[in-house]
mmCIF file with all atom_site columns, C-alpha atoms in Angstrom:
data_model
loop_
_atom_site.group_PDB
_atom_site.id
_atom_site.type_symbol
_atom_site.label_atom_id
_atom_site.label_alt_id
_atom_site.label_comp_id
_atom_site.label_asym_id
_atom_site.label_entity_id
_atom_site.label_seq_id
_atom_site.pdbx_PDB_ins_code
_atom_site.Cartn_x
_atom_site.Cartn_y
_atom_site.Cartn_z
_atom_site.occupancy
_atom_site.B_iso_or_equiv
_atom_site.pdbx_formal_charge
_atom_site.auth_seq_id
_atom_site.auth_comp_id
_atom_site.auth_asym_id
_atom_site.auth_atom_id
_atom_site.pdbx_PDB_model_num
ATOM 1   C CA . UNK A 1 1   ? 80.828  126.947 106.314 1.00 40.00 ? 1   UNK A CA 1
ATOM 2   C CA . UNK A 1 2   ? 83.839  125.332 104.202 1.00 43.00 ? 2   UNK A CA 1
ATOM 3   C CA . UNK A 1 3   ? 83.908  125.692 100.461 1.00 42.00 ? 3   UNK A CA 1
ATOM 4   C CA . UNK A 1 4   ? 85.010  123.235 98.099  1.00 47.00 ? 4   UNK A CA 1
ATOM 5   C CA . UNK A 1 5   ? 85.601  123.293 94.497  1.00 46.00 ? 5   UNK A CA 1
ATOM 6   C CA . UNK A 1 6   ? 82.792  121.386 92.692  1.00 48.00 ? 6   UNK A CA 1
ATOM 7   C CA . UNK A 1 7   ? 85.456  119.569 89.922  1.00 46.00 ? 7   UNK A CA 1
ATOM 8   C CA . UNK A 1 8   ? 87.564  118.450 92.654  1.00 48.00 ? 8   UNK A CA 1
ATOM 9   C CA . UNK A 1 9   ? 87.105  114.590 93.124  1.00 52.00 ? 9   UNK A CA 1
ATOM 10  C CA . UNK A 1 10  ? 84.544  113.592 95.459  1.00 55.00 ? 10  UNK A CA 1
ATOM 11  C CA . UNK A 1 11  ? 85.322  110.318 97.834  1.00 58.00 ? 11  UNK A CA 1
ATOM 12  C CA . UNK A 1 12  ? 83.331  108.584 95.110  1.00 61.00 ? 12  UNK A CA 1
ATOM 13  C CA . UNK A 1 13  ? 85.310  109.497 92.315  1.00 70.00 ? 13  UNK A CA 1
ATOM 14  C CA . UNK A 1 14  ? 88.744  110.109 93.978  1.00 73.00 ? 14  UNK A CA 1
ATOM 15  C CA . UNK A 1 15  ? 91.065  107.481 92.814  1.00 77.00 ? 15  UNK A CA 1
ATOM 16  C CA . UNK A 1 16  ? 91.337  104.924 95.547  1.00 75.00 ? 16  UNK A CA 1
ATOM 17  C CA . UNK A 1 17  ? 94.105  105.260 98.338  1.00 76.00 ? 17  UNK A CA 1
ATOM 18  C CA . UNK A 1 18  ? 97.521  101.978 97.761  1.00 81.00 ? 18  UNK A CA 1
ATOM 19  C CA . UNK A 1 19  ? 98.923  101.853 101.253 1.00 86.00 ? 19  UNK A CA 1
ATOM 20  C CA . UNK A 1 20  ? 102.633 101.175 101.485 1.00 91.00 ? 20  UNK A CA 1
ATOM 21  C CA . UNK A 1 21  ? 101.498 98.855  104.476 1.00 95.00 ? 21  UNK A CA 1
ATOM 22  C CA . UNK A 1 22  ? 99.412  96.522  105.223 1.00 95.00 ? 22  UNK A CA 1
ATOM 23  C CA . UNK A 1 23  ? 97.749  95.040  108.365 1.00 96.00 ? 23  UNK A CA 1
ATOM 24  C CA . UNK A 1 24  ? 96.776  90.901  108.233 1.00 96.00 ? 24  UNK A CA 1
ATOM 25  C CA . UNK A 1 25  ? 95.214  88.638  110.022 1.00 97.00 ? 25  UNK A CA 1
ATOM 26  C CA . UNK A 1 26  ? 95.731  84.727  109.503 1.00 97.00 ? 26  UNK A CA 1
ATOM 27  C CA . UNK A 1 27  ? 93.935  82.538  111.250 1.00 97.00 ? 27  UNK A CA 1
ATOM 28  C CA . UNK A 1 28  ? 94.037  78.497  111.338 1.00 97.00 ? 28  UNK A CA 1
ATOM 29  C CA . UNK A 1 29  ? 91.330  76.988  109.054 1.00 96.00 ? 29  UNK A CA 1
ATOM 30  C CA . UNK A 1 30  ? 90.466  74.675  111.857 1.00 96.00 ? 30  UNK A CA 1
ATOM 31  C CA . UNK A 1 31  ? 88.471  77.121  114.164 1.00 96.00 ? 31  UNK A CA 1
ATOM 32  C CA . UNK A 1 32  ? 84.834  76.876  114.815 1.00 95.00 ? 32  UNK A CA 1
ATOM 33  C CA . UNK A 1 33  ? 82.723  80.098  113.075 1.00 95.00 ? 33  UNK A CA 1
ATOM 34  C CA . UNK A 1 34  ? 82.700  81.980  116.568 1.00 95.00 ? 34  UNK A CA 1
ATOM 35  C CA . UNK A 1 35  ? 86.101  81.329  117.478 1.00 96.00 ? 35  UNK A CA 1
ATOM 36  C CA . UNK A 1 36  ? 87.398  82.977  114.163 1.00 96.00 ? 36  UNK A CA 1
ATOM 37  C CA . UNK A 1 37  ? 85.381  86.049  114.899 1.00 95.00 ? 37  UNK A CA 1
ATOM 38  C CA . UNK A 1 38  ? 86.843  85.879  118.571 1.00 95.00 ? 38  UNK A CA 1
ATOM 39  C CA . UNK A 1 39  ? 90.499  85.258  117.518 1.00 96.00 ? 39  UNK A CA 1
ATOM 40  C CA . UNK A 1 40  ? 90.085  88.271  114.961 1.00 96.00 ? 40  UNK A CA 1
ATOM 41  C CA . UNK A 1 41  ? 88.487  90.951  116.959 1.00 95.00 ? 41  UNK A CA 1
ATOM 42  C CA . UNK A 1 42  ? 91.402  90.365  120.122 1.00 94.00 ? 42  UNK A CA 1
ATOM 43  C CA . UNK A 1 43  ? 94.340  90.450  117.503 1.00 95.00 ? 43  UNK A CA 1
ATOM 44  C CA . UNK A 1 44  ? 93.364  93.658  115.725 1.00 94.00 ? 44  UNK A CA 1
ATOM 45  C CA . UNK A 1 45  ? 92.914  95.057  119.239 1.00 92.00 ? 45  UNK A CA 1
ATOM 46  C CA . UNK A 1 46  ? 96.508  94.340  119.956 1.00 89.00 ? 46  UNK A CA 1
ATOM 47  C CA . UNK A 1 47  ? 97.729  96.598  116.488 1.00 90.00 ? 47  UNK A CA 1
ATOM 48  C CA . UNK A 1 48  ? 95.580  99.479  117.266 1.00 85.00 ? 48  UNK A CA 1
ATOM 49  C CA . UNK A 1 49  ? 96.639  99.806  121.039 1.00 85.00 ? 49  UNK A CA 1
ATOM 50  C CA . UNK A 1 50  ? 100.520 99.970  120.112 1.00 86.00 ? 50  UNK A CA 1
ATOM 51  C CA . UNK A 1 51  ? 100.380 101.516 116.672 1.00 89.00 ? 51  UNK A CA 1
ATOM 52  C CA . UNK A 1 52  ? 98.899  104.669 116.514 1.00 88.00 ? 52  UNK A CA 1
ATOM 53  C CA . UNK A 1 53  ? 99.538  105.480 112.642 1.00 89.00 ? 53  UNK A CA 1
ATOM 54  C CA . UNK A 1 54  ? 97.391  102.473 111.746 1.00 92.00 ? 54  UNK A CA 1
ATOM 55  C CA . UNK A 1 55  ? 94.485  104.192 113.227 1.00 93.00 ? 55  UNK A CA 1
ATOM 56  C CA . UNK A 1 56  ? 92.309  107.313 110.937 1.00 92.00 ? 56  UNK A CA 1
ATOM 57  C CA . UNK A 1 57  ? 90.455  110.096 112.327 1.00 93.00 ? 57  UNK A CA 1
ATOM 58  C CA . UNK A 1 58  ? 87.191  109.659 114.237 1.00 95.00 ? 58  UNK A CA 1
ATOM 59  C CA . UNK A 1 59  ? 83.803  109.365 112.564 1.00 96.00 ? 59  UNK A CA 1
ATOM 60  C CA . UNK A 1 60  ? 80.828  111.449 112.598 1.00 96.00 ? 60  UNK A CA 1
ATOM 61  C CA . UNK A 1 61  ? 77.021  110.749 111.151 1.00 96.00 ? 61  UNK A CA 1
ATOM 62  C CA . UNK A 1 62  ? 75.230  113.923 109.464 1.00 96.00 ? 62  UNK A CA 1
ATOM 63  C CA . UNK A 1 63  ? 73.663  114.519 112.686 1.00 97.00 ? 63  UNK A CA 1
ATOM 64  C CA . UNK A 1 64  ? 77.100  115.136 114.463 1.00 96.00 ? 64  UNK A CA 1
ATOM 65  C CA . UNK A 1 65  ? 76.836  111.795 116.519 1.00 97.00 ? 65  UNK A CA 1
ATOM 66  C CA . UNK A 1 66  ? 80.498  110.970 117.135 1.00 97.00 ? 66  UNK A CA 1
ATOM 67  C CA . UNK A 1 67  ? 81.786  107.909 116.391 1.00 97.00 ? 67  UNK A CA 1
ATOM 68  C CA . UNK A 1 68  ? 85.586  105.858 117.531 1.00 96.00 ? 68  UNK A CA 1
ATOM 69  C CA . UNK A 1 69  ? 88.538  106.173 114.911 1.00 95.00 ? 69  UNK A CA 1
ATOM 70  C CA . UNK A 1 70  ? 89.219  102.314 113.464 1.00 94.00 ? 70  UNK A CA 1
ATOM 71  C CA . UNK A 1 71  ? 91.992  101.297 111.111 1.00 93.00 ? 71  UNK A CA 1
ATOM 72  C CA . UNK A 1 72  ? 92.471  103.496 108.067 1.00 92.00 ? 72  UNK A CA 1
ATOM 73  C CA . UNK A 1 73  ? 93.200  100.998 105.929 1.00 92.00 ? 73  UNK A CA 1
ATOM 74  C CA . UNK A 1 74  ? 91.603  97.533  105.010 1.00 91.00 ? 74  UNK A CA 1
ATOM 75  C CA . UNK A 1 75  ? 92.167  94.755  107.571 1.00 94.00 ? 75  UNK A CA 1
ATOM 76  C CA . UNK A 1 76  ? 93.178  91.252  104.930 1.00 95.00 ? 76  UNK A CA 1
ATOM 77  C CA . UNK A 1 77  ? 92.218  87.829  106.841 1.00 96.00 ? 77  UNK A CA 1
ATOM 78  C CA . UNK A 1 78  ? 93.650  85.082  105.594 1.00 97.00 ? 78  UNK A CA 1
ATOM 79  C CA . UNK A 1 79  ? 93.536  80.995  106.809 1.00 96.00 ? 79  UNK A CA 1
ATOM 80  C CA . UNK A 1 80  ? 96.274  78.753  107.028 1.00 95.00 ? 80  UNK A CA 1
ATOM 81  C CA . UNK A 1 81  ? 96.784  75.423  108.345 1.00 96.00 ? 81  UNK A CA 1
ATOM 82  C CA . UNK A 1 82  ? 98.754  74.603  111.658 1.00 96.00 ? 82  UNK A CA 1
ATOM 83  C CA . UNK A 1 83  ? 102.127 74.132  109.562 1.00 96.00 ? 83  UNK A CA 1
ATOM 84  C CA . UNK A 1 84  ? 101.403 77.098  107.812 1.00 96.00 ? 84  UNK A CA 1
ATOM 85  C CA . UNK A 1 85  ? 99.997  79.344  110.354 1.00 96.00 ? 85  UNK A CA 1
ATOM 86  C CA . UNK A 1 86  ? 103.715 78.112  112.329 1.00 97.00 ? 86  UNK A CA 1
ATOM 87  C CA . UNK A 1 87  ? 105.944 78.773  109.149 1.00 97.00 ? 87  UNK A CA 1
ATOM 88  C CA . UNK A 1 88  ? 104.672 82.471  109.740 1.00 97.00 ? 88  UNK A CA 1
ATOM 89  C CA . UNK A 1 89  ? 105.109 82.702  112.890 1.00 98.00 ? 89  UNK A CA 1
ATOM 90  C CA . UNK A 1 90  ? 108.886 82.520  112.525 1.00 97.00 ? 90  UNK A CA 1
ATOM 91  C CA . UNK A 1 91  ? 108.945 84.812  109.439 1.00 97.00 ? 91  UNK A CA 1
ATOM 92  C CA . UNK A 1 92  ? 107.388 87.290  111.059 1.00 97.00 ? 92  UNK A CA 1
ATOM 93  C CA . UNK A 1 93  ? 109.665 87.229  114.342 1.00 97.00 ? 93  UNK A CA 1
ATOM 94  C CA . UNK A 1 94  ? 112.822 86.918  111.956 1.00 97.00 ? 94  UNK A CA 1
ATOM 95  C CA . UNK A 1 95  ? 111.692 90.288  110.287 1.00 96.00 ? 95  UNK A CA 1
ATOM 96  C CA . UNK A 1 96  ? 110.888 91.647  113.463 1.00 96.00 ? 96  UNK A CA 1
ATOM 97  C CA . UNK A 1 97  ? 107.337 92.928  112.601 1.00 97.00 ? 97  UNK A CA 1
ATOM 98  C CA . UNK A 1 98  ? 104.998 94.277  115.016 1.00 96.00 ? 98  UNK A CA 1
ATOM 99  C CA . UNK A 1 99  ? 102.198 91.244  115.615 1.00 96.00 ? 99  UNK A CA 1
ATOM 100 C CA . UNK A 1 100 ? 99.791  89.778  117.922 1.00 96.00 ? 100 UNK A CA 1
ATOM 101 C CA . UNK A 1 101 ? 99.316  86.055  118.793 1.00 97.00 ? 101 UNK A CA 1
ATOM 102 C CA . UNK A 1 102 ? 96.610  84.151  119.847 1.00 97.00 ? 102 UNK A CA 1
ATOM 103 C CA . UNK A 1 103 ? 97.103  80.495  121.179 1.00 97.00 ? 103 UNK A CA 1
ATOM 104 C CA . UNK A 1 104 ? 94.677  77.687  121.831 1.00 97.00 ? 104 UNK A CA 1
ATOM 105 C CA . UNK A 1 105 ? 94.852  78.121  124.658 1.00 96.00 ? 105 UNK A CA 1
ATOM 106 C CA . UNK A 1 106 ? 93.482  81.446  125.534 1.00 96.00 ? 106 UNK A CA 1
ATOM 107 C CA . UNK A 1 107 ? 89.818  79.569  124.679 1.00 96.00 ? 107 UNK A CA 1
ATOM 108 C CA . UNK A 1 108 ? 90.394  77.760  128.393 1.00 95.00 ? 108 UNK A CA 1
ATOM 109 C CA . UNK A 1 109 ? 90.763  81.474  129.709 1.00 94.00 ? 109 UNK A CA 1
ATOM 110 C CA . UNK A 1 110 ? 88.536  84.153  131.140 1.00 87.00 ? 110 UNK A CA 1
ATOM 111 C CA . UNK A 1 111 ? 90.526  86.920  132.092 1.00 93.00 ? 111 UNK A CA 1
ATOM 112 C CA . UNK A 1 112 ? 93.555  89.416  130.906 1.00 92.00 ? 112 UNK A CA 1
ATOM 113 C CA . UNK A 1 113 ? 96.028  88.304  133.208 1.00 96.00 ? 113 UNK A CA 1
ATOM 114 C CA . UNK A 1 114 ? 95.684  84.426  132.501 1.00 96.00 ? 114 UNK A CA 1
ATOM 115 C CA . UNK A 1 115 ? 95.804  85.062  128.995 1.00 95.00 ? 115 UNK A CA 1
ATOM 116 C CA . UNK A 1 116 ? 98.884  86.932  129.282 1.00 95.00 ? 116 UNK A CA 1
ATOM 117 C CA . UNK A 1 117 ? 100.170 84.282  131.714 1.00 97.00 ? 117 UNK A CA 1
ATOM 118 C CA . UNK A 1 118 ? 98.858  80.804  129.587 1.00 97.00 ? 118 UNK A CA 1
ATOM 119 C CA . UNK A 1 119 ? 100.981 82.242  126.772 1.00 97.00 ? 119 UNK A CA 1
ATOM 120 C CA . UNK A 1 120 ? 104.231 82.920  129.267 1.00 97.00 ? 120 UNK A CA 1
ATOM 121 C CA . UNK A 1 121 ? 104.083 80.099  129.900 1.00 97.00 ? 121 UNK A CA 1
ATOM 122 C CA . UNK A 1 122 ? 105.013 78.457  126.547 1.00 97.00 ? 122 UNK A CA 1
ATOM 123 C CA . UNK A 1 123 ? 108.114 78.925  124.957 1.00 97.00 ? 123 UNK A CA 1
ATOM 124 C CA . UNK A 1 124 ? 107.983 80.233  121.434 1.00 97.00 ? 124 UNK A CA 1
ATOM 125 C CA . UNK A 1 125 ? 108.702 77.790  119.458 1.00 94.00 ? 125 UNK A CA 1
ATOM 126 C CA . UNK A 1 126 ? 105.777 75.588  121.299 1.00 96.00 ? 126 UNK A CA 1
ATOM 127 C CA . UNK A 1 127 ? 102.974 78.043  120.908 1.00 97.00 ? 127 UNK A CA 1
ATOM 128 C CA . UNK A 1 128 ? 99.298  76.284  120.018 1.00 97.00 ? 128 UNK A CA 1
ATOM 129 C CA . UNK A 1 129 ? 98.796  79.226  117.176 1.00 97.00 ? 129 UNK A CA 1
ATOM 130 C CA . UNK A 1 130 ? 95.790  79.693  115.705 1.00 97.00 ? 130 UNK A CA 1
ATOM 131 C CA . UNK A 1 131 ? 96.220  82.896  115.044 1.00 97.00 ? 131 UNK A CA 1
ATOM 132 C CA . UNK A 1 132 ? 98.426  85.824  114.152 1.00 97.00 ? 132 UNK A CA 1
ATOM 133 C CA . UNK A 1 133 ? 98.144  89.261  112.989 1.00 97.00 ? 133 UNK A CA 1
ATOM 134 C CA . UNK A 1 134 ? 101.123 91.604  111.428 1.00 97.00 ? 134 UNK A CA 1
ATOM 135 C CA . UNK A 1 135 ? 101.572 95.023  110.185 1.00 97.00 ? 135 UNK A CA 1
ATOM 136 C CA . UNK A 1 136 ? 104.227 96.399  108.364 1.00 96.00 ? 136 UNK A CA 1
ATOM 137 C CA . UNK A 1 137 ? 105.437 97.077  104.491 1.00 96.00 ? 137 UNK A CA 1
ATOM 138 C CA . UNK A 1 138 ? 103.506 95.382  102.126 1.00 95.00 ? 138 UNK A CA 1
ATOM 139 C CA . UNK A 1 139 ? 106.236 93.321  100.812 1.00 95.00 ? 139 UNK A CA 1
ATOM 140 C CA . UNK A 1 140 ? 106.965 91.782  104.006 1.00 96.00 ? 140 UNK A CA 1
ATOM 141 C CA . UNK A 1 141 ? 103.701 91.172  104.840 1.00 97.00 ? 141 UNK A CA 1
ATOM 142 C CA . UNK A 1 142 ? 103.543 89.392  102.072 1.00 96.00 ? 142 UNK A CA 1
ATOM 143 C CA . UNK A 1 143 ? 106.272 87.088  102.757 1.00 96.00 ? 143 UNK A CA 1
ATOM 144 C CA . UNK A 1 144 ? 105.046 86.455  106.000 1.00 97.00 ? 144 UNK A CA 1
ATOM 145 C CA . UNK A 1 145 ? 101.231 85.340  104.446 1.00 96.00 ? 145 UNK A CA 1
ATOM 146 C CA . UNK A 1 146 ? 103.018 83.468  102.226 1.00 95.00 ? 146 UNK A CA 1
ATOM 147 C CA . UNK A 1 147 ? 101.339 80.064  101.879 1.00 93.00 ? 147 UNK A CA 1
ATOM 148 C CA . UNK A 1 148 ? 98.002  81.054  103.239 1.00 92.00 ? 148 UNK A CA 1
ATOM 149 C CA . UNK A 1 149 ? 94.694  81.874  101.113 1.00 90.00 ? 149 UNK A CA 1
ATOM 150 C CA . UNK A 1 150 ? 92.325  84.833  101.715 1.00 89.00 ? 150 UNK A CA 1
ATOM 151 C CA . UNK A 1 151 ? 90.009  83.581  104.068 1.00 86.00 ? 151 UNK A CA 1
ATOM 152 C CA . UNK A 1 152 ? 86.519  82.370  102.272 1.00 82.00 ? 152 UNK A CA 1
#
């Protein structure tokens, strides 16, 4: 059995943990309530497969029922219009950030493989975004949000 020391803080009275990064979502303000959900859940994805310090440690219940590892730090979602949504886009590739992108048209789509392909298939500067997630330093996160509002 561990021991702890009693006047050590507790997670409850700990002082709360200021990440030097910070992982965003920002999605167009146009979307439908299910597509927003949608769009959110298959960006985040796309940050936890390729960046392994973003995830924490598994979870566990008091009976010892395991539980996946998620993001150790808060996720911000944000909503943008179009314009805005395409200003970020370039920020974020000029500062070479790791994102995800999610275009219109990957609602037409079923599969993996013709999502990957319907977005080949557009150059960059034409993308349909309606969503984009980024992780990186705080600061440049923030420049690439820029414009948007937390989502309501």
């Amino acid at each position: 059995m561990m021991t702890t020391d009693p006047s050590a803080p507790g997670p409850l009275t700990a002082p709360p943990v200021r990440f030097d990064t910070k992982i965003a979502v920002l999605l167009r303000a146009d979307l439908e309530p299910w597509q927003r959900l949608n769009v959110t859940a298959f960006l985040v994805s796309g940050l936890g497969t390729d960046l392994p310090e973003v995830i924490g440690a598994p979870y566990e219940d008091a009976d010892a029922v395991a539980y996946l590892p998620m993001f150790r730090q808060p996720v911000l979602v944000f909503e943008a219009t179009k314009e805005t949504l395409t200003t970020a886009h370039a920020r974020v590739l000029s500062r070479a950030l790791p994102r995800a992108v999610f275009t219109a048209d990957l609602f037409a789509t079923g599969n993996d493989r013709d999502n990957r392909a319907a977005v080949k298939a557009v150059p960059t500067t034409a993308l349909d975004l309606v969503g984009l997630a980024v992780y990186g330093p705080r600061n440049a996160v923030d420049k690439v949000v820029k414009g948007a509002r937390m989502h309501p």
